[in-house]
Coordinates of C-alpha atoms in Angstrom, one line a residue:
X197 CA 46.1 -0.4 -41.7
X198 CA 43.6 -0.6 -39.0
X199 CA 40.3 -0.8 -39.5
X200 CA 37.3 -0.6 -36.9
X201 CA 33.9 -1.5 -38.8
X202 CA 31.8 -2.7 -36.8
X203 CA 30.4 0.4 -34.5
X204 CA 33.3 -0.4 -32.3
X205 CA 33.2 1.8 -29.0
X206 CA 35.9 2.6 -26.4
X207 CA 38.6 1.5 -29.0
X208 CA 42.4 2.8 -28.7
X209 CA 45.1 3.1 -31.1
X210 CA 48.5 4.5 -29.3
X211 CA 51.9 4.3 -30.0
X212 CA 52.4 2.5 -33.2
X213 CA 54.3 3.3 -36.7
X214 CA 51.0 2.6 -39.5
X215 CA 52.8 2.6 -42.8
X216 CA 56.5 3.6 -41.9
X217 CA 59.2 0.6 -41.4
X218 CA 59.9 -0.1 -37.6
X219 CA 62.7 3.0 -37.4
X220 CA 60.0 5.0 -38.2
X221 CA 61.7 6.9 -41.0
X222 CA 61.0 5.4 -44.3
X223 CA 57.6 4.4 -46.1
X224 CA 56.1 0.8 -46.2
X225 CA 52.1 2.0 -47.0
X226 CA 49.2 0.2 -47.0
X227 CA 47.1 -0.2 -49.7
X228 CA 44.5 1.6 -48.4
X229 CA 43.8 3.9 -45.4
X230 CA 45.8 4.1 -41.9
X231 CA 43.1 4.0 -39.3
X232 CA 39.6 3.9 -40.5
X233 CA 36.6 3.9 -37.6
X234 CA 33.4 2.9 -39.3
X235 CA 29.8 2.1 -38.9
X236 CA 27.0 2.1 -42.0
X237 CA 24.4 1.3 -39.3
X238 CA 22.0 3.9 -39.3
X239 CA 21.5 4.4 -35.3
X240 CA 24.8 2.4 -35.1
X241 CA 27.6 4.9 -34.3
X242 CA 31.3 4.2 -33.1
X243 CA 32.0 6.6 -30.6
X244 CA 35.0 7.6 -27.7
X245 CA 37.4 6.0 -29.8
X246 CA 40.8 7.6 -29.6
X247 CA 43.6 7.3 -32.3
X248 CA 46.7 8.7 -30.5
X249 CA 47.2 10.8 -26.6
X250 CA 49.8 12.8 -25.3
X251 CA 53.2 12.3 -24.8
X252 CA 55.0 12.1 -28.2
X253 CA 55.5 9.4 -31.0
X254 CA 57.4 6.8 -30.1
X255 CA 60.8 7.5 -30.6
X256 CA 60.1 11.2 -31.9
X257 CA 61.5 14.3 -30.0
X258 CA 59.1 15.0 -27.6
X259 CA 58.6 11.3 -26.5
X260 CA 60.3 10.8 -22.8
X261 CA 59.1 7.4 -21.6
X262 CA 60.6 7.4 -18.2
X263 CA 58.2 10.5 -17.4
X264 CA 54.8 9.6 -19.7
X265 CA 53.5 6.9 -22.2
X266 CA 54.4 8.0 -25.8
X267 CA 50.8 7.5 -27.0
X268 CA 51.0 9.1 -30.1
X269 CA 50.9 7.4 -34.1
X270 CA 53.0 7.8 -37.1
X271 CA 50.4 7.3 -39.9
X272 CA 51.8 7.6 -43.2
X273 CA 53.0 6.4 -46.9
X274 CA 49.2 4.8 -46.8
X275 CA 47.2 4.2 -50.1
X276 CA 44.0 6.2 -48.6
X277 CA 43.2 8.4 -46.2
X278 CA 46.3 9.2 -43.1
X279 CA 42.8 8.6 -40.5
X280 CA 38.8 8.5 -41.4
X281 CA 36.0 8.4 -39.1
X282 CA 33.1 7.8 -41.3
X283 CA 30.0 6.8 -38.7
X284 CA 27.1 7.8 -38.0
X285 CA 25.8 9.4 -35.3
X286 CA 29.0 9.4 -34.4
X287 CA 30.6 11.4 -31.3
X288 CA 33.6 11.6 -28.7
X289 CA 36.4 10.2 -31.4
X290 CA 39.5 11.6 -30.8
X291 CA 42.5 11.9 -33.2
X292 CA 45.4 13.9 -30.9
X293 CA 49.1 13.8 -30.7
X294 CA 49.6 11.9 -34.1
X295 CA 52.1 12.4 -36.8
X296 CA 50.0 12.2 -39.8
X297 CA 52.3 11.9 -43.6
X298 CA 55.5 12.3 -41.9
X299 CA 58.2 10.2 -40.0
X300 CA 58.4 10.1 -36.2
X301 CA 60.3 13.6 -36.2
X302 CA 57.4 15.1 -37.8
X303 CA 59.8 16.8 -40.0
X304 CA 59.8 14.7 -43.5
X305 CA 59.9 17.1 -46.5
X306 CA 57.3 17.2 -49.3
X307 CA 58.4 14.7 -51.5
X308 CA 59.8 12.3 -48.6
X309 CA 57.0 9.7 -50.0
X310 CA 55.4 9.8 -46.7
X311 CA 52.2 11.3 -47.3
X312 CA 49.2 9.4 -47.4
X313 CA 47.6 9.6 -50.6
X314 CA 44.4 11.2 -49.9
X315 CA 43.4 13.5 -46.8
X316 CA 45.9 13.5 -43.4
X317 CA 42.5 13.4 -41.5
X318 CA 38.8 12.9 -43.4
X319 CA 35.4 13.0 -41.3
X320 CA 32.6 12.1 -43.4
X321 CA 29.0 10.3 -43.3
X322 CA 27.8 7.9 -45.2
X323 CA 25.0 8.8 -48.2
X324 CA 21.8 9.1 -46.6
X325 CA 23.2 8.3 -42.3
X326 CA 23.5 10.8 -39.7
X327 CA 26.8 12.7 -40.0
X328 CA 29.3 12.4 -37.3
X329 CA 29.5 15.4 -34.9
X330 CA 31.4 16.2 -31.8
X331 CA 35.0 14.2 -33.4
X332 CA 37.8 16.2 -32.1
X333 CA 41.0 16.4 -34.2
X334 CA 44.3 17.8 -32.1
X335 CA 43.9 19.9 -28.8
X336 CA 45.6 22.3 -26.9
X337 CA 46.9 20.4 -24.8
X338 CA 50.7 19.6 -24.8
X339 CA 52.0 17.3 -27.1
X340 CA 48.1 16.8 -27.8
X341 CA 48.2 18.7 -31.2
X342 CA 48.8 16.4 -34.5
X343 CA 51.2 17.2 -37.6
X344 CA 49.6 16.9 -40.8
X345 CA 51.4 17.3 -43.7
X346 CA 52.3 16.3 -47.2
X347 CA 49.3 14.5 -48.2
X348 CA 47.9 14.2 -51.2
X349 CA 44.7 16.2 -50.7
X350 CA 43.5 18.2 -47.7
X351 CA 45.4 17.8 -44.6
X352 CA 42.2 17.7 -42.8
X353 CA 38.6 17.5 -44.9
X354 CA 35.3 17.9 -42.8
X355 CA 32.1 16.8 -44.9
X356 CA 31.9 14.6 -48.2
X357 CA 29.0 15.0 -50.4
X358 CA 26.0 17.7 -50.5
X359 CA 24.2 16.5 -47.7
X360 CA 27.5 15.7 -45.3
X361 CA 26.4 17.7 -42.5
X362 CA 29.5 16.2 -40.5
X363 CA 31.1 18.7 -37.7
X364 CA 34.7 18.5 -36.1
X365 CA 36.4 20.4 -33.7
X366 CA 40.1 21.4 -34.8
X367 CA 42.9 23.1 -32.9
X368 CA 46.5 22.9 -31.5
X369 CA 47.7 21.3 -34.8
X370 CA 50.4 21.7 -37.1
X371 CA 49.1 21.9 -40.6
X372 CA 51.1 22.3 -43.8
X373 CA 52.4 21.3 -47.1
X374 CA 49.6 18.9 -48.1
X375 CA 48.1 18.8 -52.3
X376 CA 44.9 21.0 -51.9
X377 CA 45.5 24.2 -51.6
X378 CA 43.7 25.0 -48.1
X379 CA 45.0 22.8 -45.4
X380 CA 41.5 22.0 -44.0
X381 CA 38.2 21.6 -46.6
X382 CA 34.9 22.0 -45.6
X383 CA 32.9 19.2 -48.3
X384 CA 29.6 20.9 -48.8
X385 CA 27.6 20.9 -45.7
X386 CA 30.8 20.2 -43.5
X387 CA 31.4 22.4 -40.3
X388 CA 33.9 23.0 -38.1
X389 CA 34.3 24.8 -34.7
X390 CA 37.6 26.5 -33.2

């Protein structure tokens, strides 16, 4: 996948298939997560990163090039997490527009082997660090809101351990058919706001 660990600022991931072949349609994972965005400096913090836009997936239905940049991810099939932020301190990360455990029509069935293997979308802190705040995940915006579905835990999960105070903001997506029960888990101390 992609992986930002060094506190990266400013950083964008747009328009690319993360573990789907290059049609966009069939699973080829990574081991491990999609897109991770990390820091485990304490006062370190990766912030304003933005994994996705507006505009569509590339080559999914709502994509029209000739009008507007299809800026938009297919993350799927991956061994991890779909997308983590785990940072202190960290604030202004955006994951919008992205098709998160499905193909680029957002449309693959449970099953389909497109789901990343643990959460669509996981904001946590690490033990004893700052937890993130102010990550938003999907807007209402057009084309702005993410599908998250058919992954093998939560579609999104907000908070790890006892003391993961992390907070996200989450609206304007499409949430459905992933493992866990409730489509978005709040771990412990985890907040979100609508």
């Amino acid at each position: 996948g992609i992986i930002f660990g060094l506190c990266t600022v400013g950083s964008l991931v747009q328009g690319n298939y993360i573990g789907v072949d290059v049609g966009g349609t069939k699973p080829l994972g990574n081991g491990l997560g999609g897109v991770a965005l990390a820091c485990a400096l304490n006062g370190g913090f990766a912030n304003h990163n933005t994994v996705g836009g507006t505009g569509g997936v590339p080559g999914g239905p709502t994509c029209k090039p000739s009008s507007a940049p299809c800026q938009g991810n297919v993350i799927s099939a991956n061994g991890g997490d779909g997308v983590i932020i785990i940072s202190p301190q960290d604030t202004g990360d955006a994951v919008e527009g992205n098709y998160i455990g499905t193909d680029k029509t957002g449309t693959a069935a449970p099953g389909s082997g497109l789901g990343n293997a643990l959460d669509g979308v996981s904001v946590r802190s690490f033990a004893g660090l700052s937890p993130p705040s102010g990550v938003i995940i999907g807007t209402t915006a057009s084309s702005a809101g993410n599908v998250i579905a058919n992954n093998g835990n939560s579609g999104v999960q907000v908070g790890g351990s006892s003391s993961d105070s992390s907070h996200a903001g989450i609206e304007g997506n499409t949430i459905h058919d992933n493992l866990q029960s409730s489509s978005i888990t709040l771990g412990h101390a985890g907040e979100i706001y609508l």
